[in-house]
Amino acid sequence: MYQVIQLEGTIEPWWLFDELQEDIVSVQEYQDFYEALKAYKKLCQTYLARCPQFDSREELMAAFWDESEQTWCEECGDMLQEFHSIALLENGKVVSKARYRPGYDHDTDNPFPSGTSLN
């Protein structure tokens, strides 16, 4: 079983802290990896169009943000960046290495090639 999760919060998805559960705003479940990947790609494209900054990883996790979206942290006494994140999980965990997609390993300073869709 595969899950495509959307998160909104101050933690990037690859940290996989227990607190991430609180940040989940949507979970879509799929039996087929490629159907899950299609949904993940669609969300990536949506966030790439909306957010000027991003970090996308080959293990199918990505964070998108706008530096103007920050939240005050009482505990640390500082402003924290708000992230819009997505992850494609396999049975609630990082996908197996065989499912990694090196072509997704990009960020704001190393963007996806112009006119290229995620593959």
PDB file of C-alpha atoms in Angstrom:
ATOM      1  CA  MET A   1       0.000   0.000   0.000  1.00  0.00           C
ATOM      2  CA  TYR A   2       1.286   3.460  -0.930  1.00  0.00           C
ATOM      3  CA  GLN A   3       0.344   6.792   0.594  1.00  0.00           C
ATOM      4  CA  VAL A   4       0.754  10.282  -0.824  1.00  0.00           C
ATOM      5  CA  ILE A   5       0.676  12.663   2.116  1.00  0.00           C
ATOM      6  CA  GLN A   6       0.485  16.435   2.181  1.00  0.00           C
ATOM      7  CA  LEU A   7       1.847  18.317   5.164  1.00  0.00           C
ATOM      8  CA  GLU A   8       1.725  21.943   6.272  1.00  0.00           C
ATOM      9  CA  GLY A   9       4.146  22.926   9.024  1.00  0.00           C
ATOM     10  CA  THR A  10       7.630  23.926  10.081  1.00  0.00           C
ATOM     11  CA  ILE A  11       9.341  20.539   9.621  1.00  0.00           C
ATOM     12  CA  GLU A  12      10.567  19.212   6.266  1.00  0.00           C
ATOM     13  CA  PRO A  13       9.247  15.695   5.571  1.00  0.00           C
ATOM     14  CA  TRP A  14      12.581  13.837   5.459  1.00  0.00           C
ATOM     15  CA  TRP A  15      13.151  14.398   9.163  1.00  0.00           C
ATOM     16  CA  LEU A  16      10.296  11.931   9.838  1.00  0.00           C
ATOM     17  CA  PHE A  17       9.742  13.196  13.364  1.00  0.00           C
ATOM     18  CA  ASP A  18       6.716  11.946  15.268  1.00  0.00           C
ATOM     19  CA  GLU A  19       5.481  15.553  15.238  1.00  0.00           C
ATOM     20  CA  LEU A  20       4.928  15.261  11.483  1.00  0.00           C
ATOM     21  CA  GLN A  21       1.682  13.423  12.212  1.00  0.00           C
ATOM     22  CA  GLU A  22       0.261  16.727  13.470  1.00  0.00           C
ATOM     23  CA  ASP A  23       1.170  18.422  10.162  1.00  0.00           C
ATOM     24  CA  ILE A  24      -0.642  15.983   7.856  1.00  0.00           C
ATOM     25  CA  VAL A  25      -3.487  17.695   6.009  1.00  0.00           C
ATOM     26  CA  SER A  26      -4.242  14.989   3.438  1.00  0.00           C
ATOM     27  CA  VAL A  27      -3.570  11.283   2.851  1.00  0.00           C
ATOM     28  CA  GLN A  28      -4.359   9.507  -0.402  1.00  0.00           C
ATOM     29  CA  GLU A  29      -3.901   5.716  -0.507  1.00  0.00           C
ATOM     30  CA  TYR A  30      -3.057   3.616  -3.548  1.00  0.00           C
ATOM     31  CA  GLN A  31      -2.532  -0.083  -4.199  1.00  0.00           C
ATOM     32  CA  ASP A  32      -0.353   0.624  -7.238  1.00  0.00           C
ATOM     33  CA  PHE A  33       2.986   2.449  -6.969  1.00  0.00           C
ATOM     34  CA  TYR A  34       2.630   4.122 -10.365  1.00  0.00           C
ATOM     35  CA  GLU A  35      -0.811   5.508  -9.545  1.00  0.00           C
ATOM     36  CA  ALA A  36       0.653   6.946  -6.333  1.00  0.00           C
ATOM     37  CA  LEU A  37       3.598   8.355  -8.292  1.00  0.00           C
ATOM     38  CA  LYS A  38       1.217  10.039 -10.738  1.00  0.00           C
ATOM     39  CA  ALA A  39      -0.625  11.725  -7.834  1.00  0.00           C
ATOM     40  CA  TYR A  40       2.700  12.741  -6.244  1.00  0.00           C
ATOM     41  CA  LYS A  41       3.916  14.267  -9.539  1.00  0.00           C
ATOM     42  CA  LYS A  42       0.687  16.236  -9.924  1.00  0.00           C
ATOM     43  CA  LEU A  43       1.072  17.707  -6.428  1.00  0.00           C
ATOM     44  CA  CYS A  44       4.727  18.545  -7.148  1.00  0.00           C
ATOM     45  CA  GLN A  45       3.715  20.463 -10.265  1.00  0.00           C
ATOM     46  CA  THR A  46       1.037  22.344  -8.314  1.00  0.00           C
ATOM     47  CA  TYR A  47       3.449  23.401  -5.576  1.00  0.00           C
ATOM     48  CA  LEU A  48       6.243  24.254  -8.041  1.00  0.00           C
ATOM     49  CA  ALA A  49       3.859  26.728  -9.678  1.00  0.00           C
ATOM     50  CA  ARG A  50       2.924  28.324  -6.319  1.00  0.00           C
ATOM     51  CA  CYS A  51       6.133  28.383  -4.286  1.00  0.00           C
ATOM     52  CA  PRO A  52       9.399  30.082  -5.297  1.00  0.00           C
ATOM     53  CA  GLN A  53      11.602  27.796  -3.160  1.00  0.00           C
ATOM     54  CA  PHE A  54      11.753  24.000  -3.114  1.00  0.00           C
ATOM     55  CA  ASP A  55      13.827  20.965  -2.215  1.00  0.00           C
ATOM     56  CA  SER A  56      12.892  17.677  -3.869  1.00  0.00           C
ATOM     57  CA  ARG A  57      14.553  14.378  -2.964  1.00  0.00           C
ATOM     58  CA  GLU A  58      14.983  11.145  -4.910  1.00  0.00           C
ATOM     59  CA  GLU A  59      13.264   9.202  -2.126  1.00  0.00           C
ATOM     60  CA  LEU A  60      10.045  10.959  -3.202  1.00  0.00           C
ATOM     61  CA  MET A  61       9.758  13.653  -0.580  1.00  0.00           C
ATOM     62  CA  ALA A  62       9.605  17.364  -1.327  1.00  0.00           C
ATOM     63  CA  ALA A  63       9.237  20.642   0.538  1.00  0.00           C
ATOM     64  CA  PHE A  64       8.046  23.891  -1.032  1.00  0.00           C
ATOM     65  CA  TRP A  65       8.016  27.316   0.579  1.00  0.00           C
ATOM     66  CA  ASP A  66       7.784  31.055   0.258  1.00  0.00           C
ATOM     67  CA  GLU A  67      10.172  32.907   2.553  1.00  0.00           C
ATOM     68  CA  SER A  68       7.376  35.325   3.480  1.00  0.00           C
ATOM     69  CA  GLU A  69       5.378  32.480   5.110  1.00  0.00           C
ATOM     70  CA  GLN A  70       6.774  32.208   8.621  1.00  0.00           C
ATOM     71  CA  THR A  71       5.335  31.361  12.031  1.00  0.00           C
ATOM     72  CA  TRP A  72       6.367  32.612  15.457  1.00  0.00           C
ATOM     73  CA  CYS A  73       7.713  29.866  17.730  1.00  0.00           C
ATOM     74  CA  GLU A  74       7.059  30.605  21.410  1.00  0.00           C
ATOM     75  CA  GLU A  75       9.310  27.744  22.521  1.00  0.00           C
ATOM     76  CA  CYS A  76      12.373  28.876  20.555  1.00  0.00           C
ATOM     77  CA  GLY A  77      11.634  32.624  20.480  1.00  0.00           C
ATOM     78  CA  ASP A  78      12.140  32.900  16.729  1.00  0.00           C
ATOM     79  CA  MET A  79      10.337  32.859  13.412  1.00  0.00           C
ATOM     80  CA  LEU A  80      10.173  29.458  11.682  1.00  0.00           C
ATOM     81  CA  GLN A  81       9.695  28.786   7.989  1.00  0.00           C
ATOM     82  CA  GLU A  82       6.355  27.250   6.987  1.00  0.00           C
ATOM     83  CA  PHE A  83       6.680  24.377   4.504  1.00  0.00           C
ATOM     84  CA  HIS A  84       4.170  22.811   2.122  1.00  0.00           C
ATOM     85  CA  SER A  85       5.435  19.256   1.858  1.00  0.00           C
ATOM     86  CA  ILE A  86       4.523  16.033   0.141  1.00  0.00           C
ATOM     87  CA  ALA A  87       5.818  12.505   0.477  1.00  0.00           C
ATOM     88  CA  LEU A  88       5.119   9.226  -1.242  1.00  0.00           C
ATOM     89  CA  LEU A  89       5.336   6.493   1.382  1.00  0.00           C
ATOM     90  CA  GLU A  90       5.223   2.717   1.230  1.00  0.00           C
ATOM     91  CA  ASN A  91       3.237   1.257   4.129  1.00  0.00           C
ATOM     92  CA  GLY A  92       3.796   4.471   6.097  1.00  0.00           C
ATOM     93  CA  LYS A  93       7.591   4.457   5.629  1.00  0.00           C
ATOM     94  CA  VAL A  94      10.083   5.860   3.123  1.00  0.00           C
ATOM     95  CA  VAL A  95       9.767   3.983  -0.172  1.00  0.00           C
ATOM     96  CA  SER A  96      12.255   1.176  -0.787  1.00  0.00           C
ATOM     97  CA  LYS A  97      15.481   2.130  -2.569  1.00  0.00           C
ATOM     98  CA  ALA A  98      14.278   0.338  -5.701  1.00  0.00           C
ATOM     99  CA  ARG A  99      11.529   3.009  -5.933  1.00  0.00           C
ATOM    100  CA  TYR A 100      13.860   6.028  -5.618  1.00  0.00           C
ATOM    101  CA  ARG A 101      13.750   8.476  -8.511  1.00  0.00           C
ATOM    102  CA  PRO A 102      17.167  10.215  -8.997  1.00  0.00           C
ATOM    103  CA  GLY A 103      15.540  12.567 -11.530  1.00  0.00           C
ATOM    104  CA  TYR A 104      13.551  14.124  -8.684  1.00  0.00           C
ATOM    105  CA  ASP A 105      16.670  15.193  -6.756  1.00  0.00           C
ATOM    106  CA  HIS A 106      16.509  18.960  -7.406  1.00  0.00           C
ATOM    107  CA  ASP A 107      16.157  22.198  -5.475  1.00  0.00           C
ATOM    108  CA  THR A 108      15.807  25.935  -6.002  1.00  0.00           C
ATOM    109  CA  ASP A 109      19.513  26.282  -6.898  1.00  0.00           C
ATOM    110  CA  ASN A 110      19.441  23.173  -9.128  1.00  0.00           C
ATOM    111  CA  PRO A 111      15.947  23.347 -10.690  1.00  0.00           C
ATOM    112  CA  PHE A 112      14.256  20.852 -12.954  1.00  0.00           C
ATOM    113  CA  PRO A 113      15.233  21.489 -16.595  1.00  0.00           C
ATOM    114  CA  SER A 114      12.966  24.057 -18.230  1.00  0.00           C
ATOM    115  CA  GLY A 115      10.012  22.541 -20.013  1.00  0.00           C
ATOM    116  CA  THR A 116      10.645  19.141 -18.464  1.00  0.00           C
ATOM    117  CA  SER A 117       7.994  17.305 -16.540  1.00  0.00           C
ATOM    118  CA  LEU A 118       8.931  15.092 -13.635  1.00  0.00           C
ATOM    119  CA  ASN A 119       9.723  11.575 -14.793  1.00  0.00           C
TER     120      ASN A 119
END
